[in-house]
Short mmCIF file of C-alpha atoms in Angstrom, two decimals:
data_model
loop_
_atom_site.label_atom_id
_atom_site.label_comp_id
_atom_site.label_asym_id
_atom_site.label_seq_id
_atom_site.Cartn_x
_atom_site.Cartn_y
_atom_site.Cartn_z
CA UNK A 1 25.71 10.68 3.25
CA UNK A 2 24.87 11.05 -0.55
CA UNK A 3 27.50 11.14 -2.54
CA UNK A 4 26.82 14.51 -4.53
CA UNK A 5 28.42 13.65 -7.80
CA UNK A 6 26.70 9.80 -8.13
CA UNK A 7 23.43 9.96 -9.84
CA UNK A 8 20.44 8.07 -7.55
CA UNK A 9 17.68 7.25 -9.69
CA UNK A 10 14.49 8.46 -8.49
CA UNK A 11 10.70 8.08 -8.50
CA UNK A 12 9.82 10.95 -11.43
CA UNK A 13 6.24 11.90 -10.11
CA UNK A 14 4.92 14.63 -7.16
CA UNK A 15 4.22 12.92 -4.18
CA UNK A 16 1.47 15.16 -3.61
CA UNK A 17 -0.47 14.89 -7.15
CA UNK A 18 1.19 12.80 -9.17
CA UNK A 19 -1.69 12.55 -11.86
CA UNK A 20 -0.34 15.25 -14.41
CA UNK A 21 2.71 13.62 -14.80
CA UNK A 22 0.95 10.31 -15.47
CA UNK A 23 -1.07 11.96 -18.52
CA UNK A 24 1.66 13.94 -19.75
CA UNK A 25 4.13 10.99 -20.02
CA UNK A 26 0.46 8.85 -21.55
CA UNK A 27 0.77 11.09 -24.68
CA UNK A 28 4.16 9.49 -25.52
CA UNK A 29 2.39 5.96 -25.34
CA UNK A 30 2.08 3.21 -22.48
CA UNK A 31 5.41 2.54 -21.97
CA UNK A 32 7.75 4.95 -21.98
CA UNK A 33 11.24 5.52 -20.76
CA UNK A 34 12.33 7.54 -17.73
CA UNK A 35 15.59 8.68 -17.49
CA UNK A 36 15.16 10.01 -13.76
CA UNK A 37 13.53 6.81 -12.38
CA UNK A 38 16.57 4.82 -15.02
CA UNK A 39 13.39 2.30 -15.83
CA UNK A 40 10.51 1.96 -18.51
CA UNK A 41 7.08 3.39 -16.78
CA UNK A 42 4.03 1.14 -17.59
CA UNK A 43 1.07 3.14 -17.66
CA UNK A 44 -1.71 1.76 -19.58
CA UNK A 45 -3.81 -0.64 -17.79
CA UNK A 46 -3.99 -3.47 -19.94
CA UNK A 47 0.04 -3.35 -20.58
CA UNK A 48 0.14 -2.77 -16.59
CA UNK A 49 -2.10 -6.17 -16.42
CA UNK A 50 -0.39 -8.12 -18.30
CA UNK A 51 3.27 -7.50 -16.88
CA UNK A 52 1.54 -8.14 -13.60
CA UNK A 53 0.70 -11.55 -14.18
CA UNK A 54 3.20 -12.82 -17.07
CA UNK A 55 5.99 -14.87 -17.34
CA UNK A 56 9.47 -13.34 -17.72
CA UNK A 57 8.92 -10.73 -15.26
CA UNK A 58 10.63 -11.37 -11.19
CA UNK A 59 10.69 -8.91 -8.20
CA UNK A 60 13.39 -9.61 -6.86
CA UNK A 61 15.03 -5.78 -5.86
CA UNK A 62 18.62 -6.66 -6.57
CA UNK A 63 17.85 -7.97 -10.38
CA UNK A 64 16.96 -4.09 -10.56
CA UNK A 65 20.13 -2.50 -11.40
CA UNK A 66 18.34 1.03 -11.00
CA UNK A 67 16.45 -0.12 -7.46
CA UNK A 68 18.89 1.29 -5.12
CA UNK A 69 17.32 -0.78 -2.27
CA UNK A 70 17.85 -4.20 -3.87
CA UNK A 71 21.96 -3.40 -3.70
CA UNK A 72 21.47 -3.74 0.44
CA UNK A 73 19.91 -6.94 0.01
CA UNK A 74 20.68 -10.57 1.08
CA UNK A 75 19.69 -13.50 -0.73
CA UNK A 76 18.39 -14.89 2.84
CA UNK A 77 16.44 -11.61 3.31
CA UNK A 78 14.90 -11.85 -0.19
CA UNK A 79 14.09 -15.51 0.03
CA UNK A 80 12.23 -14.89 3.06
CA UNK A 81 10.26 -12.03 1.92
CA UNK A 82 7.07 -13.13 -0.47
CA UNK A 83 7.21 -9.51 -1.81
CA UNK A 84 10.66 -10.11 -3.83
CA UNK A 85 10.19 -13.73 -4.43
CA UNK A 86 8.38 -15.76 -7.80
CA UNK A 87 7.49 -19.11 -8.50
CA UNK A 88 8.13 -21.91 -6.02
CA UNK A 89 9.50 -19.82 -3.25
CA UNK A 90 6.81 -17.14 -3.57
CA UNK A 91 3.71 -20.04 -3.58
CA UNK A 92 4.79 -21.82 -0.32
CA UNK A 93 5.13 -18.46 1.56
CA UNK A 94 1.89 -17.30 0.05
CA UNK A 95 0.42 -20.47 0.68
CA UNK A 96 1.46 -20.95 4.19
CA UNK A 97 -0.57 -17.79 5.35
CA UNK A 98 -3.85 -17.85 2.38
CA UNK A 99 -5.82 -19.49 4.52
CA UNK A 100 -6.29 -16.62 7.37
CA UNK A 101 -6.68 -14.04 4.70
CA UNK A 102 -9.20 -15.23 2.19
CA UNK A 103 -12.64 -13.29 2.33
CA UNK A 104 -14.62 -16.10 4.70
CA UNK A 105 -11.80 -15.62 7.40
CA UNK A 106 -11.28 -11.89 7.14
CA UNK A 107 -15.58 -11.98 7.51
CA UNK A 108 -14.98 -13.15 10.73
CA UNK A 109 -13.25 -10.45 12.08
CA UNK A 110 -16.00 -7.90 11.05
CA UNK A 111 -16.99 -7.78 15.21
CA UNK A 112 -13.35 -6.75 16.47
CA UNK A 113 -13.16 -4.04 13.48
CA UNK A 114 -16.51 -2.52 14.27
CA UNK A 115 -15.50 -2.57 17.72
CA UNK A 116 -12.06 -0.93 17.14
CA UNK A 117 -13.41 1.62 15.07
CA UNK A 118 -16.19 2.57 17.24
CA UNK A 119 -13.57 3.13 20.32
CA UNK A 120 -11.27 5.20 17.88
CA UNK A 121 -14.14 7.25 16.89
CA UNK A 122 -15.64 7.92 20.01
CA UNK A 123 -12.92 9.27 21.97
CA UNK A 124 -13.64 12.82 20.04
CA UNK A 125 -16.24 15.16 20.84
CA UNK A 126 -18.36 17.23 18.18
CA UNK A 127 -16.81 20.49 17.25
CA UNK A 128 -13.61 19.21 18.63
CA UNK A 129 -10.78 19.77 16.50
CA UNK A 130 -8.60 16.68 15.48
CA UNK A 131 -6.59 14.96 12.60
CA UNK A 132 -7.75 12.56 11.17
CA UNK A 133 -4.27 10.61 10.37
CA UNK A 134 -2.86 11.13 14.13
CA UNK A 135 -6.08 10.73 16.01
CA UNK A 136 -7.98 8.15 13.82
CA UNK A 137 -6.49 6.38 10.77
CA UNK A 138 -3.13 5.33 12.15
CA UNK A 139 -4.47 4.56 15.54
CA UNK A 140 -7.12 2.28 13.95
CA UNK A 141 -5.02 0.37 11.77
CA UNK A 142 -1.86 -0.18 13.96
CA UNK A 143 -4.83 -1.62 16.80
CA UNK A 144 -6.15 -3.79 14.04
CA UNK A 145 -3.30 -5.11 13.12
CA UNK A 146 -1.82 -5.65 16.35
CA UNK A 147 -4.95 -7.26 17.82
CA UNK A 148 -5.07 -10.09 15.04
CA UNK A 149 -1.09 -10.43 15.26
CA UNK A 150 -1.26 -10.78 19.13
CA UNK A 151 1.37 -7.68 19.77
CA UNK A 152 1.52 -5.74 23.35
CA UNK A 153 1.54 -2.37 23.65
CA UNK A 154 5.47 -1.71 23.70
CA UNK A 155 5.43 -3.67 20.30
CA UNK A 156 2.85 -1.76 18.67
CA UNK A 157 4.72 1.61 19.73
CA UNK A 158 7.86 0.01 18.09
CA UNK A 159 5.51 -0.81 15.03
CA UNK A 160 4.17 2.87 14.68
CA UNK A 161 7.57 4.16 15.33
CA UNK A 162 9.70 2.30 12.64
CA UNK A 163 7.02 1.73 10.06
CA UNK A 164 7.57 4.70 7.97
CA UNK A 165 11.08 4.25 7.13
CA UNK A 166 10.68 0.92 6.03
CA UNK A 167 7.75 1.53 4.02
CA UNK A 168 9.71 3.95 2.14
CA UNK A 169 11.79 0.92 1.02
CA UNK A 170 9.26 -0.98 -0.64
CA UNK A 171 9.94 0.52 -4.48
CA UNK A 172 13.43 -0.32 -4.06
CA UNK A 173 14.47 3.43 -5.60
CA UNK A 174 15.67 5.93 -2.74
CA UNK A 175 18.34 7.97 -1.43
CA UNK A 176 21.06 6.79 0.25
CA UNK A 177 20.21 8.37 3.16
CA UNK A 178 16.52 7.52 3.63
CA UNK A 179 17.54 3.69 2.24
CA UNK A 180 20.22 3.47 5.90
CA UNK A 181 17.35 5.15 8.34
CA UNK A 182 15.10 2.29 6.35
CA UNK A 183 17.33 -0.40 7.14
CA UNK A 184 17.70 0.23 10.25
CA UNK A 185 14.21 0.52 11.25
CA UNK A 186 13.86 -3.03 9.68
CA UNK A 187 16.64 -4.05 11.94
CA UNK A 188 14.92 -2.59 15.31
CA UNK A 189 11.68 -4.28 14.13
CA UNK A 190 13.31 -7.53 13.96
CA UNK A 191 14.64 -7.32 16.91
CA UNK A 192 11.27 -6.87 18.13
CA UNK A 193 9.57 -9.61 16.18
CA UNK A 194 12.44 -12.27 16.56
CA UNK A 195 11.90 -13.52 20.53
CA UNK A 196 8.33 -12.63 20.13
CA UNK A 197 8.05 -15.54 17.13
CA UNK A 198 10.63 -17.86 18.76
CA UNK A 199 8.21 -17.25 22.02
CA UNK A 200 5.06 -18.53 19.73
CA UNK A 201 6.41 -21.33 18.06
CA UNK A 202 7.47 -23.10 21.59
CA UNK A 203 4.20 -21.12 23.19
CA UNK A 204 1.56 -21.04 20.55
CA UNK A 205 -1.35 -18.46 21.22
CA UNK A 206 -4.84 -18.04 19.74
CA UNK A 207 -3.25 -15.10 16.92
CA UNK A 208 -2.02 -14.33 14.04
CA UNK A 209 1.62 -14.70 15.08
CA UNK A 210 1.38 -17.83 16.16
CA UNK A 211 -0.28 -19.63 13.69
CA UNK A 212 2.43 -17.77 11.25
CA UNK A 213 5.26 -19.07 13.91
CA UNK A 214 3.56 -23.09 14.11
CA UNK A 215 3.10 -22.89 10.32
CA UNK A 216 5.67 -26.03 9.00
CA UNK A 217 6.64 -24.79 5.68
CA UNK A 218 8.48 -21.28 7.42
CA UNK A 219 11.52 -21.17 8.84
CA UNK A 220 11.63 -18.78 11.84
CA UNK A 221 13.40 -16.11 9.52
CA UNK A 222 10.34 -16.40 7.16
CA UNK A 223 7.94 -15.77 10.10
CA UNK A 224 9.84 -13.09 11.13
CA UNK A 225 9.79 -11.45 7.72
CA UNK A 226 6.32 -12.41 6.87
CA UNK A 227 5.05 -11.11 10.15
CA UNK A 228 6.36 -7.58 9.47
CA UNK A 229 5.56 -7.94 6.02
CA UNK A 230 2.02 -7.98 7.29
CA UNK A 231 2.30 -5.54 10.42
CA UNK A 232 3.77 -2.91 8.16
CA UNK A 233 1.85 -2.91 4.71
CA UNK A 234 -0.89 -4.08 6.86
CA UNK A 235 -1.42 -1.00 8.59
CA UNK A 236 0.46 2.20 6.30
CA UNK A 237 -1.14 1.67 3.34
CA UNK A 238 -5.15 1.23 4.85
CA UNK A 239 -4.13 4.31 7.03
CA UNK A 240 -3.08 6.24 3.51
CA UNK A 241 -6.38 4.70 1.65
CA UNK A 242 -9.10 6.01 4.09
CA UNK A 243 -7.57 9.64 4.33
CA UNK A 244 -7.32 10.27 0.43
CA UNK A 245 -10.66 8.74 0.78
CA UNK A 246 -12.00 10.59 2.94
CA UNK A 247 -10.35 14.63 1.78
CA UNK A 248 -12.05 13.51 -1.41
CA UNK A 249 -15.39 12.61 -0.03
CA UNK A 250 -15.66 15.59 2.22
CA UNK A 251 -13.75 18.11 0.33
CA UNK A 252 -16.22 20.90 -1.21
CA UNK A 253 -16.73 21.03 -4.75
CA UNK A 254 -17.31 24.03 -6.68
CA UNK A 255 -20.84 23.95 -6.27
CA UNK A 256 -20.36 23.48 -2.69
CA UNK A 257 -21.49 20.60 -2.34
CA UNK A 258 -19.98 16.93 -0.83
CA UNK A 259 -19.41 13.11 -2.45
CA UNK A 260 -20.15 12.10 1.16
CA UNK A 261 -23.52 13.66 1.19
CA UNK A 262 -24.73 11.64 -1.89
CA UNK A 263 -23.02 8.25 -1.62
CA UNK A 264 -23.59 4.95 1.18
CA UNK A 265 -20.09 3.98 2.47
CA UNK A 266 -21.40 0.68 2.76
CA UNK A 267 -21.83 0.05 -1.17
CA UNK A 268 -18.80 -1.66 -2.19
CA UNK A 269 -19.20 -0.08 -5.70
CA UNK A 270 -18.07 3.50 -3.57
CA UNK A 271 -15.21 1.86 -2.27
CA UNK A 272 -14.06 -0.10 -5.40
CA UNK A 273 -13.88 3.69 -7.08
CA UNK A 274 -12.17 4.98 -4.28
CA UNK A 275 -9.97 2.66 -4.74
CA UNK A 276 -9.57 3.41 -8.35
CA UNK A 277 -8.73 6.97 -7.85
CA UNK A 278 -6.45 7.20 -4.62
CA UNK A 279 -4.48 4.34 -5.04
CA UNK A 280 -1.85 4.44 -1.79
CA UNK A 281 0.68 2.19 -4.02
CA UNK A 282 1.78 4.00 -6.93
CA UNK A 283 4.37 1.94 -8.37
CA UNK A 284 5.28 -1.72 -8.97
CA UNK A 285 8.69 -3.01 -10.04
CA UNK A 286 9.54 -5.73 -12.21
CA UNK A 287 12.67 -6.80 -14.19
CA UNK A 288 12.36 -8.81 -17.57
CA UNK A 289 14.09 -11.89 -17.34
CA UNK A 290 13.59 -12.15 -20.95
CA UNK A 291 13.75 -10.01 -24.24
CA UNK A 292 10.16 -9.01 -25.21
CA UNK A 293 7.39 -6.60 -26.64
CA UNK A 294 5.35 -3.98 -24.30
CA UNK A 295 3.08 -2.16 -26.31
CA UNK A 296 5.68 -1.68 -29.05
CA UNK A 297 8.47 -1.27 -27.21
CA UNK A 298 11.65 -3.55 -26.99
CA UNK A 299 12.63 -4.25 -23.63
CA UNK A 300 15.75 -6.16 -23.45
CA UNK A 301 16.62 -8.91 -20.46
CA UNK A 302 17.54 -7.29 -18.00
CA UNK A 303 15.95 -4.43 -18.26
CA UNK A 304 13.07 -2.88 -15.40
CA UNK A 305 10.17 -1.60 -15.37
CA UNK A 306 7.87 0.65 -12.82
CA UNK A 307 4.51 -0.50 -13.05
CA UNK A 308 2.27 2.43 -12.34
CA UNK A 309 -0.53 1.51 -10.56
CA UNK A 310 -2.09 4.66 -10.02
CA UNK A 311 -1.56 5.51 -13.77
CA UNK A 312 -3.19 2.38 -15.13
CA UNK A 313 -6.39 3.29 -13.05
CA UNK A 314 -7.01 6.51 -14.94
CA UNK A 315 -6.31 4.99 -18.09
CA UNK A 316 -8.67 7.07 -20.60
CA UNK A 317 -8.97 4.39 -22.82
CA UNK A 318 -10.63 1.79 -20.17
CA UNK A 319 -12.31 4.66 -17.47
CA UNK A 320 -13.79 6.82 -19.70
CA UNK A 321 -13.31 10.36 -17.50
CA UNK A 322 -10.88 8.82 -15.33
CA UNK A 323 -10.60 11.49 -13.24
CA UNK A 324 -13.82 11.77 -11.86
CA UNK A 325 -15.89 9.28 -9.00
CA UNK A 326 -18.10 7.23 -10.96
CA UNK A 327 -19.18 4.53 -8.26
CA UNK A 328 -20.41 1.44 -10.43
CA UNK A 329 -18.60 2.35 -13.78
CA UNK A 330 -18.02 -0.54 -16.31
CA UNK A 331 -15.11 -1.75 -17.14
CA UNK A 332 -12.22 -3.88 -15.46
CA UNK A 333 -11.32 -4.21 -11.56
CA UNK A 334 -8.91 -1.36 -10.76
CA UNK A 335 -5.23 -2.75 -10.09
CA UNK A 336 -4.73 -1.23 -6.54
CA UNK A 337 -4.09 -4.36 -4.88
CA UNK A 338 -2.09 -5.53 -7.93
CA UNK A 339 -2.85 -8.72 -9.74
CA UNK A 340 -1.39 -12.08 -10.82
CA UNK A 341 0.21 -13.74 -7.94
CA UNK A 342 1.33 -11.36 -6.09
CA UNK A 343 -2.07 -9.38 -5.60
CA UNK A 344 -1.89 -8.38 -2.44
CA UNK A 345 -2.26 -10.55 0.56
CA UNK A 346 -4.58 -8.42 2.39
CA UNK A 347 -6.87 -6.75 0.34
CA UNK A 348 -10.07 -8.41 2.07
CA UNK A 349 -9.11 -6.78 5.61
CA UNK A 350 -8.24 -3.47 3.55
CA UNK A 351 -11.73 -3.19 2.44
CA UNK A 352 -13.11 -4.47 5.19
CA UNK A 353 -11.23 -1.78 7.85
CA UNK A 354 -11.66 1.12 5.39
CA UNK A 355 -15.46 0.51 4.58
CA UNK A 356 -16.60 0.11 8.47
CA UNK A 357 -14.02 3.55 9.15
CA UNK A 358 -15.84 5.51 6.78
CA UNK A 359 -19.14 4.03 7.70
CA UNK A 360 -18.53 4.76 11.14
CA UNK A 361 -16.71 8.62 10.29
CA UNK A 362 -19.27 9.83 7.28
CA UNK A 363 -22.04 9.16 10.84
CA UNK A 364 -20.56 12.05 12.68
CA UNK A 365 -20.46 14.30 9.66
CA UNK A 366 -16.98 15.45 9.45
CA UNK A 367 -15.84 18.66 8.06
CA UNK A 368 -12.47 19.66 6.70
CA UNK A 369 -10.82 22.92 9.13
CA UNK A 370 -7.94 23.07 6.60
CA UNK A 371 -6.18 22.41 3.64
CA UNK A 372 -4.38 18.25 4.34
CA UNK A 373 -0.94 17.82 4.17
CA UNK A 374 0.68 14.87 2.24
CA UNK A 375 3.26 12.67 2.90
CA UNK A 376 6.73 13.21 0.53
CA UNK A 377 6.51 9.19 -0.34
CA UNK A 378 6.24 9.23 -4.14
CA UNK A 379 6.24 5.11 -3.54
CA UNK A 380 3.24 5.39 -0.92
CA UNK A 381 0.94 7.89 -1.26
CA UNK A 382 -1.30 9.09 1.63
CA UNK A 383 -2.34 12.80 3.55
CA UNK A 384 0.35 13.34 6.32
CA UNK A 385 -2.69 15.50 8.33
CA UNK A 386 -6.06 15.99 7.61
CA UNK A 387 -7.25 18.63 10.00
CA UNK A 388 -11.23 18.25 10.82
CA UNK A 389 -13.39 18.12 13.36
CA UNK A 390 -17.06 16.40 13.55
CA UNK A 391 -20.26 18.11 13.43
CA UNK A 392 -22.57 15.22 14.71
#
């Protein structure tokens, strides 16, 4: 249990809408510090850019002395995880799995998505009431996912069981509490993924899996790690993007009408801004292996910093009106799938799943029934229900 009279840093924002804390703290400057969160918030977007992709920055969760997280952590588990690992070790895990995720693969598997979605989809009748995370975004992803990683059914229920807690891990800053239920979901997916992998590399398949378990440069740790890596982040965070995509393009304005009835899912401009706006990452953390400048500020060795993501995408002083869905709007890519080298892995299949969902969703009209709920993940954002129901 918590221990009532130790102080556990925390993420700072609402989980819900964390947006007016991100402009309140902007009026102090881009980098500010946070005594809650025990770290320096970075929330323009060139400042967030640049930390992103410079020198002097490394992920690794237990060089965080505020990251409660990176206490539980081995060196073996961070050296096989790409996620907490720069330079050397990060480019041969990265580099070992590019390959299957660069845009002319990912293209390939725009059959088995349409497909997936289509079956997802179809299973619910008009004017039948459904949510859309239980019934439809989840679902969709997990099958995804699982198809290209070659997982049965009693894996994939494992999978949608466990991959919650763990993803409430990722920013490193949680209770105690949620931080053990975390670890031991990792632990029971492991389990899972470990005779599965050692299965592949001495019986290789035609799947993701295997070509991760036959790859030379990982040990069968790293596939292990890299595996879930993928199964987890590959799934929670699409499943988060295409419900805040789609309350926002289906919620009523005050003129009544709908951003669904006046856009074309299939124009990657739409996405790109919804993108922009509902970013399901909200925070990235770094710690500065050297002393240095950020935006005026002195941050000393040793010192972290939260990267907000989902700040630096309404910066006013590179979106003019941040806040609103612009669909084409100059100015630099948004930094929802991060950038440097760790931007992320999969963002080809995230656009790819979330464009043919919507395309295949926005076709049947849907209608909101009630006011969504959200998840309480200030890390992860994303609707915990959105109740609907189609009206074509």
């Amino acid at each position: 249990m918590t221990t009532p009279d130790v102080f556990m840093p925390r993420l700072p924002w609402d989980a819900v809408d964390p947006y007016p804390f991100y402009a309140a703290r902007r009026r102090e400057g881009d980098v500010v510090w946070d005594a809650t969160a025990q770290a320096w918030l970075v929330l323009g977007h060139k400042v967030a850019r640049n930390v992103l992709a410079a020198p002097h920055w490394i992920s690794d969760p237990r060089a965080n002395q505020a990251a409660t997280a990176g206490r539980f952590f081995t060196a073996d588990t961070v050296a096989a995880n790409m996620l907490f690992t720069d330079g050397p070790t990060h480019d041969r895990l990265r580099h070992a799995v590019r390959d299957v995720f660069g845009h002319s693969f990912i293209s390939q598997l725009t059959e088995g998505v349409e497909s997936l979605c289509k079956q997802a989809i179809s299973t619910i009748d008009v004017d039948e009431p459904f949510d859309v995370m239980s019934q439809i975004a989840w679902p969709l992803h997990v099958a995804v996912i699982a198809a290209w990683l070659g997982l049965d059914p009693a894996q994939c229920q494992v999978l949608r069981e466990h991959s919650p807690a763990v993803i409430r891990l990722l920013s490193g800053i949680t209770d105690t509490d949620t931080l053990h239920v975390g670890l031991a979901a990792t632990t029971a997916l492991i389990t899972e993924f470990l005779p599965a992998a050692a299965d592949r590399r001495a019986h290789p398949r035609d799947d993701l899996l295997s070509y991760l378990a036959t790859a030379p440069e990982l040990s069968l740790d790293e596939v292990v790690t890299t595996a879930i890596l993928v199964a987890v982040a590959g799934h929670e965070t699409t499943a988060n993007l295409l419900g805040a995509a789609l309350i926002r393009l289906i919620t009523p304005t005050a003129e009544g009408t709908r951003l669904a009835d006046h856009i074309d899912p299939a124009d990657a401009t739409v996405l790109t801004e919804l993108l922009r706006l509902d970013s399901p990452v909200q925070a990235a953390a770094r710690t500065a292996t050297a002393d240095q400048q950020l935006a005026g500020v002195h941050i000393r060795s040793g010192e972290s910093v939260l990267v907000c993501i989902a700040a630096a995408n309404r910066d006013p002083h590179v979106y003019p009106a941040p806040h609103q869905f612009l669909p084409g709007r100059p100015g630099p890519s948004p930094l929802t799938f991060g950038h440097g080298a760790h931007y992320c892995l999969g963002s080809a299949l995230a656009r790819l799943e979330t464009s043919t969902a919507l395309r295949h969703i926005l076709e049947r009209r849907p209608v909101l029934t009630a006011t969504p709920a959200w998840r309480d993940t200030p890390a992860i954002r994303g609707p915990h229900h959105v109740p609907a129901r189609f009206t074509a």
